[in-house]
Short mmCIF file of C-alpha atoms and ligand atoms in Angstrom, two decimals:
data_model
loop_
_atom_site.label_atom_id
_atom_site.label_comp_id
_atom_site.label_asym_id
_atom_site.label_seq_id
_atom_site.Cartn_x
_atom_site.Cartn_y
_atom_site.Cartn_z
CA MET F 261 47.47 176.19 -74.14
CA LYS F 262 45.96 179.25 -75.76
CA PRO F 263 42.17 179.11 -76.16
CA ILE F 264 41.17 177.84 -79.59
CA ASP F 265 38.52 180.52 -80.00
CA ARG F 266 41.30 183.01 -80.74
CA PHE F 267 40.90 181.71 -84.29
CA PHE F 268 37.13 182.35 -84.38
CA SER F 269 35.85 185.29 -86.41
CA GLN F 270 34.76 188.31 -84.39
CA SER F 271 31.10 187.83 -85.41
CA ALA F 272 31.18 184.18 -84.32
CA LYS F 273 32.78 185.09 -81.01
CA GLU F 274 30.19 187.75 -80.26
CA MET F 275 27.24 185.57 -81.17
CA LYS F 276 24.80 184.31 -78.58
CA PRO F 277 23.83 180.69 -79.20
CA TYR F 278 20.43 180.35 -80.91
CA SER F 279 17.91 179.46 -78.17
CA PRO F 280 17.85 175.69 -78.41
CA ILE F 281 14.70 173.63 -78.02
CA GLU F 282 15.19 170.45 -76.08
CA PRO F 283 14.00 167.34 -77.99
CA PRO F 284 10.91 165.70 -76.42
CA ASP F 285 12.63 162.36 -75.73
CA GLN F 286 15.32 164.14 -73.72
CA ILE F 287 12.74 166.13 -71.79
CA ALA F 288 10.84 162.93 -71.06
CA ARG F 289 14.01 161.31 -69.72
CA ARG F 290 14.93 164.36 -67.65
CA LEU F 291 11.45 164.61 -66.13
CA ASN F 292 11.12 160.88 -65.76
CA LEU F 293 7.89 160.86 -67.79
CA PRO F 294 6.87 158.37 -70.48
CA GLU F 295 7.54 159.89 -73.94
CA GLU F 296 3.87 159.45 -74.97
CA GLN F 297 2.93 161.85 -72.21
CA ILE F 298 4.85 164.75 -73.73
CA ILE F 299 2.55 167.34 -75.32
CA LYS F 300 4.73 169.46 -77.55
CA LEU F 301 3.19 172.90 -78.02
CA ASP F 302 6.43 174.90 -78.20
CA ALA F 303 7.52 174.96 -81.86
CA ASN F 304 4.34 175.36 -83.97
CA GLU F 305 4.73 171.93 -85.53
CA ASN F 306 1.89 169.85 -86.99
CA PRO F 307 0.38 167.96 -84.01
CA PHE F 308 -1.08 165.21 -86.23
CA GLY F 309 2.40 163.99 -87.16
CA THR F 310 3.61 162.78 -90.53
CA ALA F 311 0.79 161.64 -92.83
CA PRO F 312 0.68 157.87 -93.61
CA GLU F 313 0.89 158.64 -97.37
CA VAL F 314 4.15 160.49 -96.76
CA LEU F 315 5.60 157.64 -94.68
CA GLN F 316 4.66 155.18 -97.42
CA ALA F 317 6.21 157.34 -100.14
CA LEU F 318 9.41 157.67 -98.10
CA LYS F 319 9.56 153.90 -97.79
CA ASN F 320 9.16 153.52 -101.56
CA GLY F 321 11.85 156.07 -102.47
CA ARG F 322 14.47 154.55 -104.74
CA TYR F 323 17.08 157.28 -105.12
CA TYR F 324 18.53 157.81 -101.67
CA HIS F 325 21.96 156.67 -102.89
CA ILE F 326 22.02 159.38 -105.61
CA TYR F 327 22.85 163.05 -105.00
CA PRO F 328 19.93 165.45 -105.31
CA ASP F 329 19.69 167.60 -108.45
CA PRO F 330 21.64 170.82 -107.76
CA ALA F 331 19.46 172.66 -110.31
CA GLN F 332 16.31 171.45 -108.47
CA VAL F 333 14.51 171.06 -111.81
CA HIS F 334 11.75 168.73 -110.65
CA LEU F 335 11.54 170.21 -107.17
CA ARG F 336 11.09 173.73 -108.53
CA GLU F 337 8.37 172.53 -110.92
CA VAL F 338 6.42 170.80 -108.17
CA ILE F 339 6.60 173.83 -105.86
CA ALA F 340 5.83 176.27 -108.69
CA GLN F 341 2.66 174.37 -109.45
CA TYR F 342 1.54 174.70 -105.83
CA ALA F 343 2.51 178.37 -105.62
CA ASP F 344 1.09 179.11 -109.08
CA CYS F 345 4.22 180.70 -110.49
CA SER F 346 7.04 179.92 -112.90
CA PRO F 347 9.69 177.35 -111.76
CA ASP F 348 12.36 179.99 -112.48
CA MET F 349 10.96 181.98 -109.57
CA VAL F 350 11.43 179.16 -107.03
CA VAL F 351 14.46 178.26 -104.92
CA ALA F 352 14.28 175.48 -102.32
CA GLY F 353 16.47 175.19 -99.25
CA THR F 354 16.91 173.11 -96.10
CA GLY F 355 14.11 174.96 -94.40
CA ALA F 356 13.18 178.62 -94.79
CA ASP F 357 16.06 179.14 -92.37
CA GLU F 358 18.63 178.32 -95.03
CA LEU F 359 17.01 180.73 -97.47
CA ILE F 360 17.25 183.55 -94.93
CA ASP F 361 20.95 182.75 -94.65
CA ILE F 362 21.43 182.62 -98.43
CA ALA F 363 19.62 185.97 -98.79
CA CYS F 364 22.02 187.54 -96.29
CA ARG F 365 25.06 185.99 -97.96
CA LEU F 366 23.88 187.15 -101.38
CA LEU F 367 23.05 190.69 -100.36
CA LEU F 368 25.16 191.87 -97.44
CA GLU F 369 28.54 193.49 -97.37
CA SER F 370 30.15 193.71 -93.95
CA GLY F 371 28.35 196.24 -91.75
CA GLU F 372 25.35 196.73 -94.05
CA LYS F 373 21.98 197.06 -92.40
CA VAL F 374 18.92 194.86 -92.24
CA VAL F 375 15.67 196.28 -90.87
CA SER F 376 13.13 194.21 -88.94
CA PHE F 377 10.28 194.86 -86.52
CA ALA F 378 10.44 193.32 -83.08
CA PRO F 379 9.21 191.24 -81.44
CA THR F 380 9.59 188.83 -84.34
CA PHE F 381 11.33 185.57 -85.29
CA SER F 382 14.65 185.75 -83.45
CA TYR F 383 16.58 183.73 -86.03
CA TYR F 384 16.74 186.81 -88.33
CA GLY F 385 19.08 188.61 -85.95
CA HIS F 386 21.22 185.51 -85.55
CA VAL F 387 21.74 185.01 -89.29
CA VAL F 388 22.32 188.68 -90.02
CA ALA F 389 25.02 188.82 -87.33
CA LEU F 390 26.66 185.66 -88.61
CA ASN F 391 26.82 187.22 -92.08
CA ARG F 392 28.48 190.32 -90.63
CA GLY F 393 25.43 192.48 -91.20
CA GLN F 394 23.83 194.81 -88.72
CA LEU F 395 20.23 194.20 -87.66
CA VAL F 396 18.34 197.40 -86.94
CA SER F 397 15.24 196.46 -85.05
CA TYR F 398 12.24 198.79 -84.72
CA THR F 399 9.57 198.24 -82.10
CA ARG F 400 6.07 197.27 -83.11
CA GLU F 401 2.97 199.00 -81.71
CA ASP F 402 1.23 197.62 -78.61
CA ASP F 403 -0.98 195.43 -80.80
CA PHE F 404 2.18 194.21 -82.64
CA SER F 405 1.26 196.03 -85.85
CA ILE F 406 3.81 198.09 -87.79
CA SER F 407 2.99 201.79 -88.02
CA LEU F 408 3.13 203.06 -91.62
CA GLU F 409 3.96 206.52 -90.41
CA LYS F 410 6.91 205.27 -88.36
CA ALA F 411 8.03 202.97 -91.19
CA LYS F 412 8.16 205.95 -93.54
CA ALA F 413 10.34 207.83 -91.06
CA ILE F 414 13.06 205.12 -91.09
CA ASP F 415 16.32 206.19 -92.69
CA LEU F 416 17.02 203.53 -95.31
CA THR F 417 20.56 204.68 -96.15
CA ASP F 418 22.85 201.60 -96.04
CA VAL F 419 19.83 199.32 -95.63
CA LYS F 420 19.89 196.42 -98.10
CA LEU F 421 17.17 194.20 -96.74
CA VAL F 422 13.89 194.64 -94.87
CA ILE F 423 12.49 191.53 -93.20
CA LEU F 424 8.75 191.30 -92.56
CA CYS F 425 6.95 188.27 -91.16
CA SER F 426 3.28 187.51 -91.97
CA PRO F 427 1.66 186.19 -89.85
CA ASN F 428 4.31 187.39 -87.44
CA ASN F 429 5.90 184.87 -85.10
CA PRO F 430 5.32 185.07 -82.07
CA SER F 431 2.38 187.52 -82.20
CA GLY F 432 0.24 185.92 -84.95
CA ASN F 433 -0.88 189.13 -86.70
CA LEU F 434 -0.69 189.78 -90.45
CA LEU F 435 1.59 192.28 -92.13
CA GLU F 436 -0.20 195.47 -93.20
CA GLU F 437 -0.28 195.81 -97.01
CA PRO F 438 0.48 199.59 -97.05
CA VAL F 439 3.67 198.93 -95.03
CA LEU F 440 4.78 196.29 -97.53
CA ASP F 441 3.94 198.55 -100.49
CA TYR F 442 5.92 201.38 -98.95
CA PHE F 443 9.09 199.27 -98.57
CA LEU F 444 8.66 197.75 -102.04
CA SER F 445 8.68 201.28 -103.47
CA GLN F 446 12.06 201.94 -101.83
CA ASP F 447 15.55 200.91 -102.98
CA VAL F 448 15.78 197.78 -100.79
CA VAL F 449 15.10 194.05 -101.02
CA VAL F 450 12.01 193.05 -99.03
CA MET F 451 11.70 189.58 -97.57
CA VAL F 452 8.22 188.50 -96.46
CA ASP F 453 8.35 185.38 -94.31
CA GLU F 454 5.09 183.47 -94.84
CA ALA F 455 6.03 180.35 -92.86
CA TYR F 456 2.42 180.19 -91.61
CA TYR F 457 0.68 181.05 -94.89
CA GLU F 458 -1.39 177.85 -94.94
CA PHE F 459 -3.04 178.91 -91.68
CA SER F 460 -3.67 182.56 -92.54
CA GLN F 461 -4.50 181.97 -96.23
CA VAL F 462 -3.26 185.50 -96.87
CA SER F 463 -0.25 185.86 -99.16
CA TYR F 464 1.69 188.63 -100.86
CA LEU F 465 3.00 186.28 -103.53
CA ASP F 466 1.00 188.02 -106.26
CA LYS F 467 3.21 191.09 -105.81
CA VAL F 468 6.38 189.24 -106.86
CA LYS F 469 5.64 189.62 -110.59
CA ALA F 470 5.55 193.42 -110.38
CA ASN F 471 8.34 193.77 -107.79
CA SER F 472 11.77 192.32 -108.57
CA ASN F 473 12.86 193.31 -105.03
CA LEU F 474 10.30 191.06 -103.27
CA LEU F 475 11.19 187.68 -101.84
CA VAL F 476 8.47 185.52 -100.26
CA LEU F 477 9.53 182.65 -98.00
CA ARG F 478 7.48 179.57 -97.18
CA THR F 479 8.16 176.26 -95.48
CA PHE F 480 7.03 172.64 -95.27
CA SER F 481 7.85 172.58 -91.55
CA LYS F 482 4.62 173.91 -90.12
CA CYS F 483 1.32 173.00 -91.83
CA PHE F 484 2.83 170.12 -93.83
CA GLY F 485 4.50 168.49 -90.84
CA LEU F 486 7.99 168.06 -92.31
CA ALA F 487 9.97 170.10 -89.75
CA GLY F 488 12.36 167.20 -89.19
CA LEU F 489 13.07 166.76 -92.90
CA ARG F 490 14.11 170.42 -93.35
CA VAL F 491 12.67 171.92 -96.50
CA GLY F 492 11.40 175.39 -97.36
CA TYR F 493 11.34 177.62 -100.42
CA GLY F 494 11.46 181.17 -101.66
CA ILE F 495 9.45 182.73 -104.48
CA MET F 496 11.11 185.71 -106.13
CA SER F 497 11.90 187.37 -109.43
CA GLU F 498 13.91 185.27 -111.89
CA GLU F 499 16.91 187.60 -111.50
CA LEU F 500 16.93 187.27 -107.74
CA ALA F 501 16.42 183.50 -108.01
CA LYS F 502 19.47 183.27 -110.27
CA GLY F 503 21.54 184.91 -107.54
CA PHE F 504 20.25 182.42 -104.98
CA MET F 505 20.91 179.46 -107.28
CA ARG F 506 24.45 180.67 -107.95
CA ILE F 507 25.51 180.70 -104.31
CA LYS F 508 23.37 178.06 -102.60
CA PRO F 509 25.05 174.84 -101.45
CA PRO F 510 24.55 172.42 -104.37
CA PHE F 511 22.91 169.53 -102.52
CA SER F 512 21.18 171.19 -99.59
CA VAL F 513 17.66 169.79 -100.07
CA ASN F 514 17.82 166.04 -99.52
CA VAL F 515 16.10 163.41 -101.66
CA ALA F 516 13.84 162.21 -98.84
CA ALA F 517 12.54 165.74 -98.26
CA GLU F 518 11.74 166.03 -101.96
CA VAL F 519 9.81 162.74 -101.91
CA ALA F 520 7.91 163.86 -98.83
CA LEU F 521 6.95 167.31 -100.04
CA GLU F 522 5.75 166.05 -103.39
CA THR F 523 3.49 163.60 -101.56
CA CYS F 524 2.18 166.41 -99.34
CA LEU F 525 1.33 168.50 -102.38
CA ASN F 526 -0.47 165.53 -103.97
CA ASN F 527 -2.64 165.24 -100.85
CA LEU F 528 -3.62 168.85 -100.32
CA THR F 529 -7.16 168.08 -99.13
CA HIS F 530 -5.69 166.15 -96.21
CA TYR F 531 -3.82 169.29 -95.06
CA GLN F 532 -6.74 171.61 -95.81
CA GLU F 533 -8.85 169.47 -93.46
CA GLN F 534 -6.16 169.66 -90.78
CA VAL F 535 -5.91 173.44 -91.15
CA ALA F 536 -9.70 173.74 -90.80
CA GLU F 537 -9.58 171.61 -87.66
CA LEU F 538 -6.62 173.50 -86.17
CA THR F 539 -8.27 176.84 -86.94
CA ARG F 540 -11.42 175.71 -85.15
CA ILE F 541 -9.36 174.54 -82.15
CA ARG F 542 -7.40 177.81 -82.17
CA ASP F 543 -10.51 179.95 -82.02
CA TRP F 544 -11.96 177.77 -79.27
CA ALA F 545 -8.66 177.94 -77.32
CA ILE F 546 -8.54 181.75 -77.71
CA ALA F 547 -12.04 181.92 -76.20
CA GLU F 548 -11.03 179.60 -73.35
CA LEU F 549 -7.79 181.50 -72.65
CA SER F 550 -9.66 184.81 -72.70
CA ARG F 551 -11.63 183.63 -69.66
CA PHE F 552 -8.46 183.70 -67.55
CA LYS F 553 -8.26 187.00 -65.67
CA GLN F 554 -4.49 186.58 -65.48
CA LEU F 555 -3.99 186.34 -69.24
CA GLN F 556 -4.03 188.96 -71.98
CA VAL F 557 -4.61 187.03 -75.21
CA THR F 558 -3.37 188.25 -78.60
CA PRO F 559 -5.64 187.46 -81.59
CA SER F 560 -3.95 185.03 -84.02
CA ARG F 561 -4.11 184.25 -87.74
CA SER F 562 -1.67 181.39 -87.26
CA ASN F 563 -1.33 178.07 -85.40
CA PHE F 564 -0.13 179.56 -82.11
CA ILE F 565 -1.42 181.98 -79.50
CA LEU F 566 0.63 184.56 -77.61
CA CYS F 567 -0.52 185.45 -74.08
CA ARG F 568 0.74 187.98 -71.62
CA VAL F 569 0.71 186.69 -68.05
CA LEU F 570 -0.43 189.09 -65.30
CA ASP F 571 0.38 188.71 -61.59
CA ALA F 572 2.32 185.48 -62.05
CA ALA F 573 5.67 184.53 -63.56
CA ALA F 574 5.49 183.13 -67.12
CA ALA F 575 8.78 181.32 -66.45
CA ASP F 576 7.18 179.56 -63.53
CA ILE F 577 4.09 178.56 -65.55
CA HIS F 578 6.39 177.30 -68.30
CA GLU F 579 8.32 175.17 -65.84
CA LYS F 580 5.30 173.80 -64.00
CA LEU F 581 3.56 172.88 -67.25
CA GLN F 582 6.77 171.20 -68.38
CA SER F 583 6.88 169.10 -65.24
CA LYS F 584 3.46 167.74 -66.32
CA GLY F 585 4.79 167.06 -69.83
CA VAL F 586 3.15 170.11 -71.45
CA LEU F 587 5.73 172.14 -73.40
CA VAL F 588 5.08 175.79 -74.31
CA ARG F 589 7.40 178.69 -75.18
CA TYR F 590 7.85 181.51 -72.76
CA PHE F 591 9.41 184.91 -73.32
CA ASP F 592 10.82 187.38 -70.88
CA THR F 593 12.60 189.97 -72.98
CA ASP F 594 12.45 193.77 -73.09
CA LEU F 595 9.67 193.72 -75.63
CA LEU F 596 7.90 190.57 -74.45
CA GLN F 597 7.86 190.73 -70.70
CA ASN F 598 6.22 187.72 -69.12
CA TYR F 599 4.58 186.04 -72.11
CA ILE F 600 3.83 182.46 -73.09
CA ARG F 601 3.20 181.20 -76.61
CA VAL F 602 1.26 178.02 -77.12
CA SER F 603 1.10 176.14 -80.42
CA ILE F 604 -2.25 174.69 -81.44
CA GLY F 605 -2.31 170.98 -80.68
CA THR F 606 -5.07 168.41 -81.12
CA GLN F 607 -8.30 168.93 -79.16
CA PRO F 608 -7.32 166.42 -76.41
CA GLN F 609 -3.85 168.00 -76.12
CA MET F 610 -5.33 171.48 -75.76
CA GLU F 611 -7.79 170.24 -73.15
CA ILE F 612 -4.91 168.87 -71.07
CA PHE F 613 -2.98 172.13 -71.51
CA LEU F 614 -5.99 174.21 -70.34
CA GLU F 615 -6.69 171.85 -67.44
CA GLN F 616 -3.08 172.12 -66.23
CA LEU F 617 -3.14 175.89 -66.71
CA ARG F 618 -6.28 176.19 -64.57
CA LEU F 619 -4.34 174.59 -61.72
CA LEU F 620 -1.74 177.38 -61.95
CA ILE F 621 -3.60 180.62 -62.67
CA ARG F 622 -7.19 181.81 -62.83
C1 PLP C 979 9.44 178.08 -88.11
C2 PLP C 979 9.76 179.34 -88.82
C3 PLP C 979 10.70 179.38 -89.86
C4 PLP C 979 11.64 178.24 -90.12
O1 PLP C 979 11.20 177.37 -90.99
P1 PLP C 979 12.10 176.13 -91.45
O2 PLP C 979 11.59 175.93 -92.82
O3 PLP C 979 11.80 175.02 -90.51
O4 PLP C 979 13.53 176.54 -91.42
C5 PLP C 979 10.90 180.55 -90.55
N1 PLP C 979 10.23 181.66 -90.20
C6 PLP C 979 9.35 181.67 -89.19
C7 PLP C 979 8.65 182.93 -88.84
C8 PLP C 979 9.10 180.52 -88.47
O5 PLP C 979 8.27 180.55 -87.42
#
């Protein structure tokens, strides 16, 4: 029989699978550890879990047998109130991930270019390729900043979209305002991914009103702890939002996610307290990690810390921590040689992580 992938599109055939994260219950089974012993610090999720108010609201939901509203009328109002903008400027999706995909589908003709600055969130490249675009990736400076001078030297012919991430994942630094202003002044759409806005408290949302080419992305996956329910949103000019609404799948955001996010937004103090606690733990963990001679720690405005490992293999540290139930991300790419990234967990989780790390490096 002929292989079935002869029917696959060229872009699908050429695509590398998106680096999968193994679910904690499967890791526990594979390592023969009790599931409660797994400390998940590899995907920047909320370590406190789903809030009791959210669980209660989900239990009380009465409309799970009815399709969600394709126009997202209520959903857009609720998010607009939080983001302090007009509902016409909001589009929700199944995670910020879906909105990145919709942006590419809306904007890109085959072969058109998308600019981004690496190292950054690797999903951008995946989605651009799947939409038959071409990702042109420029290298960040040693401190992971973007040089304005180098940005200005980029040839933007055939570039439709520029993707900027603030704070950047995996480095944790904020986007420089002059770099954003430069790209906004050019004939391109600029997407600013603010998935970690609640941790940095720095946003470029106020520029949307004056710039119809700006698209700001946010998510309920990180600070609000709804990663498993899949909901994120974009804030953009009304004209751009109309384009998104025209092509988005009609029922992508599910009714349970809507119930959950509305409850989150009605309990903002709860999350503000968690952010304060996680920020305190982050700064303490940065100080603790900085005491390791074998680590080079990157400052962070987010809920994760990127460290370069010296005189030891990051892959090995990753694996040995995993065998103790402590999950972190590690990178060994051209631009991130021998790095680990640890998400901020609860104080006891971080203490276990540091204790295990001390057994491996000094
Ligand atoms: C986690 C993350 C996302 C994805 O968010 P979802 O809403 O869960 O799809 C987007 N961008 C960055 C930079 C992220 O780290």
